[in-house]
Coordinates of C-alpha atoms and ligand atoms in Angstrom, one line a residue:
M1 CA 6.0 7.6 -0.1
K2 CA 4.0 5.6 -2.6
S3 CA 4.4 1.8 -2.2
I4 CA 4.2 -0.7 -5.0
L5 CA 0.8 -1.7 -3.6
D6 CA -0.5 1.7 -4.4
Y7 CA -0.2 1.2 -8.1
E8 CA -2.8 -0.5 -10.2
T9 CA -1.5 -3.6 -12.0
V10 CA -3.8 -3.0 -15.0
A11 CA -5.9 0.0 -15.6
L12 CA -8.1 1.1 -18.5
I13 CA -7.3 4.6 -19.7
D14 CA -10.3 5.0 -21.9
D15 CA -9.8 8.6 -23.0
D16 CA -6.4 7.6 -24.3
D17 CA -7.6 4.4 -26.0
A18 CA -5.0 2.5 -23.8
M19 CA -4.5 0.3 -20.9
E20 CA -1.8 1.1 -18.4
I21 CA 0.3 -1.5 -16.7
I22 CA 3.3 -1.6 -14.4
D23 CA 6.1 -3.0 -16.5
Q24 CA 6.8 -6.0 -14.2
T25 CA 10.0 -6.9 -16.0
K26 CA 11.7 -3.8 -14.4
L27 CA 10.6 -4.5 -10.8
P28 CA 11.8 -4.2 -8.1
G29 CA 14.4 -1.6 -9.2
T30 CA 12.2 0.6 -11.4
T31 CA 8.5 1.3 -11.2
E32 CA 7.6 2.2 -14.8
M33 CA 4.0 2.5 -16.0
I34 CA 3.5 1.8 -19.7
R35 CA 0.5 2.4 -21.9
L36 CA -0.5 -0.3 -24.5
R37 CA -2.7 0.7 -27.4
T38 CA -2.1 -1.7 -30.4
G39 CA -2.6 -5.5 -30.7
E40 CA 1.1 -6.0 -31.0
E41 CA 1.9 -4.0 -27.9
I42 CA -0.7 -5.9 -25.9
W43 CA 0.5 -9.3 -27.2
N44 CA 4.1 -8.5 -26.5
A45 CA 3.4 -7.2 -23.0
I46 CA 1.7 -10.5 -22.2
Y47 CA 4.3 -12.7 -23.9
L48 CA 7.2 -10.8 -22.3
L49 CA 5.6 -10.9 -18.8
Q50 CA 5.3 -7.1 -18.5
V51 CA 1.8 -8.0 -17.3
R52 CA 1.6 -11.5 -15.9
G53 CA -0.1 -13.8 -13.5
A54 CA -3.2 -15.6 -14.6
P55 CA -5.9 -13.2 -13.3
A56 CA -4.0 -10.0 -14.4
I57 CA -3.5 -11.6 -17.9
G58 CA -7.3 -12.1 -18.0
V59 CA -8.1 -8.5 -17.1
A60 CA -5.5 -7.3 -19.6
A61 CA -7.1 -9.5 -22.3
G62 CA -10.6 -8.0 -21.6
F63 CA -9.3 -4.4 -21.7
G64 CA -7.2 -5.3 -24.7
L65 CA -10.1 -6.7 -26.8
Y66 CA -12.2 -3.7 -25.9
I67 CA -9.4 -1.2 -26.9
L68 CA -8.8 -3.1 -30.2
M69 CA -12.6 -3.1 -31.1
K70 CA -13.3 0.4 -29.8
H71 CA -12.9 2.1 -33.2
S72 CA -14.2 -0.8 -35.3
Q73 CA -15.9 0.4 -38.5
A74 CA -17.6 -2.9 -39.1
P75 CA -20.7 -2.2 -41.2
T76 CA -22.6 -5.3 -40.1
Y77 CA -22.9 -7.5 -37.0
D78 CA -21.3 -10.4 -38.8
E79 CA -18.3 -8.3 -39.8
F80 CA -18.1 -7.0 -36.2
M81 CA -18.0 -10.5 -34.8
K82 CA -15.5 -11.6 -37.5
E83 CA -13.2 -8.8 -36.5
L84 CA -13.7 -9.5 -32.8
K85 CA -12.8 -13.2 -33.2
E86 CA -9.7 -12.4 -35.2
K87 CA -8.4 -10.0 -32.5
S88 CA -9.4 -12.4 -29.8
D89 CA -7.5 -15.3 -31.4
Y90 CA -4.5 -13.1 -31.8
L91 CA -4.4 -12.0 -28.1
N92 CA -5.1 -15.6 -27.1
S93 CA -2.0 -16.8 -28.9
S94 CA 0.3 -14.8 -26.6
R95 CA 0.5 -17.4 -23.8
P96 CA -1.0 -20.9 -23.7
T97 CA -1.2 -22.1 -20.1
A98 CA -3.1 -19.6 -18.0
V99 CA -6.7 -20.3 -18.8
N100 CA -7.8 -16.8 -17.6
L101 CA -6.6 -15.5 -21.0
S102 CA -9.1 -17.5 -23.1
W103 CA -11.7 -17.4 -20.3
A104 CA -11.8 -13.5 -20.4
L105 CA -11.8 -13.4 -24.2
K106 CA -14.6 -15.9 -24.4
R107 CA -16.5 -14.0 -21.8
M108 CA -16.2 -10.8 -23.7
E109 CA -17.4 -12.4 -26.9
A110 CA -20.3 -14.2 -25.1
H111 CA -21.4 -10.8 -23.6
V112 CA -21.4 -9.1 -27.0
V113 CA -23.5 -11.9 -28.5
K114 CA -26.0 -11.6 -25.6
V115 CA -26.3 -7.8 -25.8
A116 CA -26.6 -8.0 -29.6
E117 CA -29.5 -10.5 -29.2
E118 CA -31.2 -8.2 -26.7
L119 CA -30.7 -5.2 -29.1
G120 CA -32.1 -6.9 -32.2
D121 CA -30.7 -4.4 -34.7
Y122 CA -27.0 -4.0 -35.1
D123 CA -25.8 -1.1 -33.0
R124 CA -22.0 -0.8 -33.1
D125 CA -21.7 1.8 -30.4
A126 CA -23.9 -0.1 -28.0
L127 CA -21.8 -3.2 -28.5
I128 CA -18.6 -1.3 -27.8
T129 CA -20.1 0.2 -24.7
A130 CA -21.1 -3.3 -23.6
M131 CA -17.5 -4.4 -24.1
R132 CA -16.1 -1.6 -22.0
E133 CA -18.6 -2.4 -19.2
E134 CA -17.8 -6.2 -19.3
S135 CA -14.0 -5.6 -19.2
E136 CA -14.5 -3.3 -16.2
R137 CA -16.6 -6.0 -14.6
I138 CA -13.9 -8.6 -15.1
K139 CA -11.5 -6.3 -13.2
A140 CA -13.9 -5.5 -10.4
E141 CA -14.8 -9.2 -9.9
D142 CA -11.1 -10.1 -9.7
I143 CA -10.7 -7.7 -6.7
D144 CA -13.8 -9.1 -5.0
V145 CA -12.8 -12.8 -5.7
C146 CA -9.3 -12.3 -4.4
R147 CA -10.6 -10.8 -1.2
R148 CA -12.9 -13.8 -0.8
I149 CA -10.1 -16.2 -1.5
G150 CA -8.2 -14.3 1.2
E151 CA -11.0 -14.7 3.7
N152 CA -11.3 -18.4 3.0
G153 CA -7.5 -18.9 3.1
L154 CA -7.3 -17.0 6.4
T155 CA -9.2 -19.8 8.1
L156 CA -6.2 -22.1 7.4
I157 CA -3.6 -19.8 9.1
K158 CA -2.9 -19.3 12.8
D159 CA -1.0 -16.5 14.5
G160 CA 2.8 -17.2 14.3
Y161 CA 2.6 -19.4 11.2
G162 CA 5.6 -19.7 8.9
L163 CA 4.3 -19.7 5.3
L164 CA 6.0 -20.6 2.0
T165 CA 5.0 -19.5 -1.4
H166 CA 6.4 -20.0 -5.0
C167 CA 6.4 -17.5 -7.9
N168 CA 4.1 -14.5 -7.6
A169 CA 0.4 -15.0 -7.0
G170 CA 0.3 -11.6 -5.4
Q171 CA -1.3 -8.3 -6.0
L172 CA 1.0 -7.9 -9.1
A173 CA -0.6 -11.0 -10.6
T174 CA -4.1 -9.7 -10.0
C175 CA -5.8 -6.4 -9.5
K176 CA -5.6 -6.4 -5.7
Y177 CA -4.7 -8.7 -2.8
G178 CA -3.4 -11.6 -5.1
T179 CA -4.6 -15.1 -4.6
A180 CA -1.9 -17.0 -2.6
T181 CA -0.9 -13.7 -0.9
A182 CA -4.5 -12.6 0.0
P183 CA -4.7 -14.8 3.1
M184 CA -1.3 -13.4 4.1
Y185 CA -2.4 -9.8 3.7
L186 CA -5.5 -10.4 5.7
A187 CA -3.6 -12.3 8.4
H188 CA -1.2 -9.4 8.6
E189 CA -4.1 -6.9 8.8
K190 CA -5.5 -9.0 11.7
G191 CA -2.2 -8.6 13.6
Y192 CA -1.0 -12.2 13.2
K193 CA 2.8 -12.4 13.4
I194 CA 3.4 -14.5 10.2
K195 CA 6.7 -15.1 8.5
V196 CA 6.5 -15.6 4.7
F197 CA 9.3 -17.4 2.8
C198 CA 9.4 -16.7 -0.9
D199 CA 11.1 -19.1 -3.3
E200 CA 13.0 -16.9 -5.7
T201 CA 11.5 -18.8 -8.6
R202 CA 14.0 -19.4 -11.4
P203 CA 14.4 -18.5 -14.1
L204 CA 12.4 -15.3 -14.1
L205 CA 12.6 -14.6 -10.4
Q206 CA 9.0 -13.7 -9.8
G207 CA 9.3 -14.7 -6.1
A208 CA 12.4 -12.6 -5.4
R209 CA 11.6 -9.6 -7.6
L210 CA 7.8 -9.4 -7.1
T211 CA 6.4 -11.4 -4.2
A212 CA 9.1 -10.5 -1.8
Y213 CA 8.9 -6.9 -2.9
E214 CA 5.1 -6.6 -2.4
L215 CA 5.0 -8.5 1.0
H216 CA 8.0 -6.6 2.3
S217 CA 6.5 -3.3 1.2
A218 CA 3.4 -4.3 3.2
G219 CA 5.5 -4.7 6.3
I220 CA 5.2 -8.5 6.4
D221 CA 8.2 -10.5 7.8
T222 CA 9.6 -11.7 4.4
T223 CA 12.5 -14.0 3.6
V224 CA 13.8 -14.9 0.1
L225 CA 15.4 -18.3 -0.6
C226 CA 16.7 -20.0 -3.7
D227 CA 14.3 -22.7 -5.0
N228 CA 16.6 -25.5 -4.0
M229 CA 16.6 -24.4 -0.3
S230 CA 12.9 -25.1 0.4
A231 CA 13.3 -28.7 1.3
S232 CA 15.8 -27.9 4.1
L233 CA 13.5 -25.1 5.3
M234 CA 10.5 -27.5 5.4
K235 CA 12.5 -30.1 7.2
S236 CA 13.6 -27.5 9.8
G237 CA 10.0 -27.1 10.9
A238 CA 9.9 -23.4 9.9
I239 CA 6.9 -23.9 7.5
D240 CA 3.4 -24.5 8.8
A241 CA 1.6 -24.2 5.5
I242 CA 2.2 -23.5 1.8
F243 CA 0.1 -21.3 -0.4
V244 CA 0.6 -21.0 -4.2
G245 CA -1.4 -19.7 -7.1
C246 CA -2.2 -21.5 -10.3
D247 CA -2.7 -21.0 -14.0
R248 CA -5.2 -23.8 -14.8
V249 CA -6.9 -26.3 -12.6
A250 CA -8.2 -29.4 -14.4
A251 CA -11.5 -31.0 -13.5
N252 CA -9.7 -33.7 -11.4
G253 CA -7.8 -31.1 -9.3
D254 CA -4.5 -31.4 -11.0
A255 CA -3.1 -27.8 -11.0
A256 CA -0.6 -26.1 -13.4
N257 CA 1.5 -23.4 -11.8
K258 CA 4.9 -21.9 -12.2
I259 CA 7.7 -24.4 -12.8
G260 CA 8.9 -25.9 -9.5
T261 CA 5.6 -25.9 -7.8
S262 CA 5.2 -29.6 -8.0
V263 CA 8.7 -30.0 -6.4
V264 CA 7.5 -27.9 -3.5
A265 CA 4.3 -30.0 -3.2
T266 CA 6.2 -33.3 -3.3
V267 CA 8.5 -32.2 -0.5
A268 CA 5.6 -30.8 1.5
K269 CA 3.9 -34.2 1.4
R270 CA 7.2 -35.8 2.7
Y271 CA 7.1 -33.4 5.7
N272 CA 3.3 -33.4 6.3
I273 CA 3.0 -29.7 5.5
P274 CA -0.4 -28.7 4.1
F275 CA -0.1 -27.5 0.5
Y276 CA -2.9 -25.2 -0.7
V277 CA -3.6 -24.0 -4.2
C278 CA -5.4 -20.7 -4.4
A279 CA -7.7 -20.6 -7.4
P280 CA -10.4 -18.2 -8.5
T281 CA -13.0 -20.2 -10.4
S282 CA -11.9 -18.4 -13.5
T283 CA -8.8 -20.5 -13.3
I284 CA -10.7 -23.8 -13.1
D285 CA -11.0 -25.3 -16.5
F286 CA -14.0 -27.6 -16.2
N287 CA -13.3 -28.8 -19.8
T288 CA -9.8 -30.0 -19.1
K289 CA -10.1 -33.5 -17.7
T290 CA -6.6 -33.9 -16.1
G291 CA -3.2 -32.2 -15.9
D292 CA -2.0 -34.2 -18.8
D293 CA -4.3 -32.2 -21.1
I294 CA -2.9 -28.8 -20.0
K295 CA -0.6 -27.2 -22.6
I296 CA 2.7 -26.2 -21.0
E297 CA 4.4 -23.1 -22.3
Q298 CA 8.0 -23.6 -23.3
R299 CA 10.1 -20.5 -23.2
K300 CA 13.4 -19.3 -24.7
S301 CA 16.7 -20.9 -23.5
E302 CA 18.3 -17.4 -22.8
E303 CA 16.0 -17.1 -19.8
V304 CA 18.0 -19.9 -18.2
T305 CA 21.5 -19.3 -19.6
E306 CA 21.9 -15.5 -19.8
M307 CA 19.2 -13.5 -18.2
W308 CA 20.2 -11.8 -14.9
Y309 CA 23.9 -12.8 -15.4
K310 CA 26.8 -10.5 -16.5
E311 CA 27.9 -13.2 -18.8
R312 CA 26.5 -16.4 -20.2
M313 CA 26.4 -19.1 -17.5
A314 CA 26.1 -22.3 -19.6
P315 CA 28.3 -23.5 -22.5
E316 CA 27.4 -22.2 -25.9
G317 CA 25.3 -24.7 -27.8
V318 CA 24.2 -26.7 -24.8
K319 CA 20.6 -27.8 -24.8
V320 CA 18.2 -26.1 -22.3
Y321 CA 15.0 -27.3 -20.7
N322 CA 12.7 -24.4 -20.0
P323 CA 9.1 -25.2 -19.4
A324 CA 7.3 -22.2 -17.7
F325 CA 4.9 -24.4 -15.7
D326 CA 4.5 -27.8 -14.2
V327 CA 1.5 -29.7 -13.0
T328 CA 1.0 -30.7 -9.4
D329 CA -0.9 -33.9 -9.1
N330 CA -4.1 -33.6 -7.2
E331 CA -3.1 -36.1 -4.5
L332 CA -0.4 -33.7 -3.3
I333 CA -2.9 -30.9 -2.8
T334 CA -4.4 -30.5 0.7
G335 CA -7.1 -28.0 -0.5
I336 CA -8.0 -25.7 -3.4
V337 CA -9.0 -22.3 -2.0
T338 CA -11.6 -20.6 -4.2
E339 CA -13.9 -17.6 -3.7
Y340 CA -16.6 -20.1 -2.7
G341 CA -14.7 -22.0 -0.1
V342 CA -11.9 -24.6 0.3
L343 CA -12.4 -27.6 -2.0
R344 CA -11.1 -30.9 -0.7
A345 CA -10.4 -34.3 -2.3
P346 CA -11.8 -36.1 -4.1
Y347 CA -11.5 -33.1 -6.4
D348 CA -13.5 -34.6 -9.3
V349 CA -16.5 -34.6 -6.9
S350 CA -15.8 -31.2 -5.2
I351 CA -15.0 -29.5 -8.5
G352 CA -18.1 -31.1 -10.1
K353 CA -20.3 -29.8 -7.3
L354 CA -18.8 -26.3 -7.7
F355 CA -19.5 -26.4 -11.4
D356 CA -23.2 -27.3 -10.7
T357 CA -23.5 -24.4 -8.2
M358 CA -22.0 -22.0 -10.7
Q359 CA -24.3 -23.2 -13.5
S360 CA -27.4 -22.8 -11.3
R361 CA -26.4 -19.3 -10.3
L362 CA -25.8 -18.4 -13.9
N363 CA -29.3 -19.8 -14.9
K364 CA -30.9 -17.8 -12.1
T365 CA -29.3 -14.5 -13.3
D366 CA -30.3 -15.3 -16.9
N367 CA -33.9 -15.8 -16.0
Ligands
LIG401 O1 4.8 -16.9 -15.8 P1 4.0 -16.1 -14.8 O2 4.8 -15.2 -14.0 O3 2.8 -15.5 -15.4 O4 3.5 -17.2 -13.8 C1 2.6 -16.9 -12.8 C2 2.2 -18.0 -11.9 O5 2.6 -19.1 -12.1 C3 1.2 -17.6 -10.8 O6 1.4 -18.4 -9.7 C4 -0.2 -17.9 -11.4 O7 -0.4 -17.2 -12.6 C5 -1.2 -17.4 -10.4 S1 -1.3 -15.7 -10.2 C6 -2.6 -15.4 -9.1

C-alpha cells in the first residue's frame, strides 16, 4: 500500500499548467491531491496551510511564479519584469514569517535578470524556460539540502536516543526527508532504535496530524503528546535531544519557528537537553539582525476557539491570542544544523562565516 511518504509534497505538472500538492489540511484522514493553477489558488493554498513548512512554501512559490508567467504576453522585457514583480509581490503577501517564500521569489527574479542579460535581446520563451528550470532546481536542491542536514544531524544522535520535536519540519514541509526529521529518518535507516515524541502543536496540530503520521508510517517508534506535557517528559529523562525546524533564522542565531518552540527550548535548557534547530541556508536571513526584526504572522481566532471541536470551546466575544510563530533566543540553541555543518555559538560569528563561504562559492560559479 502507498504510504504518505510516497507522495510528492509539491510537484510541477507542466503539461497542465499546474502544480500538484497534497492538501495537508485534510491529513491524516484523507490524502487528497489538488492542482493549483491561478494566483488566487496558489495564494490561498499557502495561506490556508494546504502547502506549508518553510522549504515547501519556497518550492511552491517558485513553481507558482513560473506557472503564472508561463503564458505572459508581455511585448517587452520591461513589461515582462513588471508583470513578474506584481505576481511575485502577490504570492509573497500570503504568509510573512517563513523567509523561504521571499527567498525563492527573489531567486526566480534574479535568475530571469541574469538570463536576460546573457541573451541580450528580449526572448520571452527563453525567459519562461529559464523560470521553469530554476523552479525545478529549487526543488532538487531542497531534496539534496535536507539529506545533508540529515547527515549532519545524525552525528548528534546515538542508538537508543529519545528525541522530541515540535510542529512538522518533516517530509511534508519539504520535498523529501524534512529538516528536523531528516536525522531521524537516517538514524532509523541505520538501524538505530530511536523513539520520537511529537508535540501535537496547537492550534493547527501539525505535530499530531503530520509529523506523527509520517514518522509512524516510516516504522519509527512514535508517540504524540499535548504541548503542555513536554516539560514532564523532559524531566523524566526520556528525551536525549530535541530537533526542530525553523521559518527564519536571524543573523545573530535567533530562530523563528512554530509557536511553542521557545517554550520547549526554555524547558530543555532547564533540564540540560541539547536543543537543535535544523535550518537550510535558504532559511537563514542574513539581512535580519535579530529575532526582534522578524515579522510574526497573526492568525484567525477561530483556529484556537473552534477548529477541531464539535462546538466552540471559548466564550463568544472573548479575546484570542494566536501568533503562528515565536522566536527562540540564540542562547537557548545548542546548535543550528545546516547543509554545511552544525553551527555553534557565538552565532553572529558562525553565521557570518557561513555567509562569507556562500558568497565566495557564488562568486566562483559566476566567474
Ligand atoms: O505554520 P506552518 O505549519 O507552516 O509552520 C511550520 C513550521 O513551523 C516548521 O517547523 C518550519 O516551517 C520548518 S519546516 C522544515
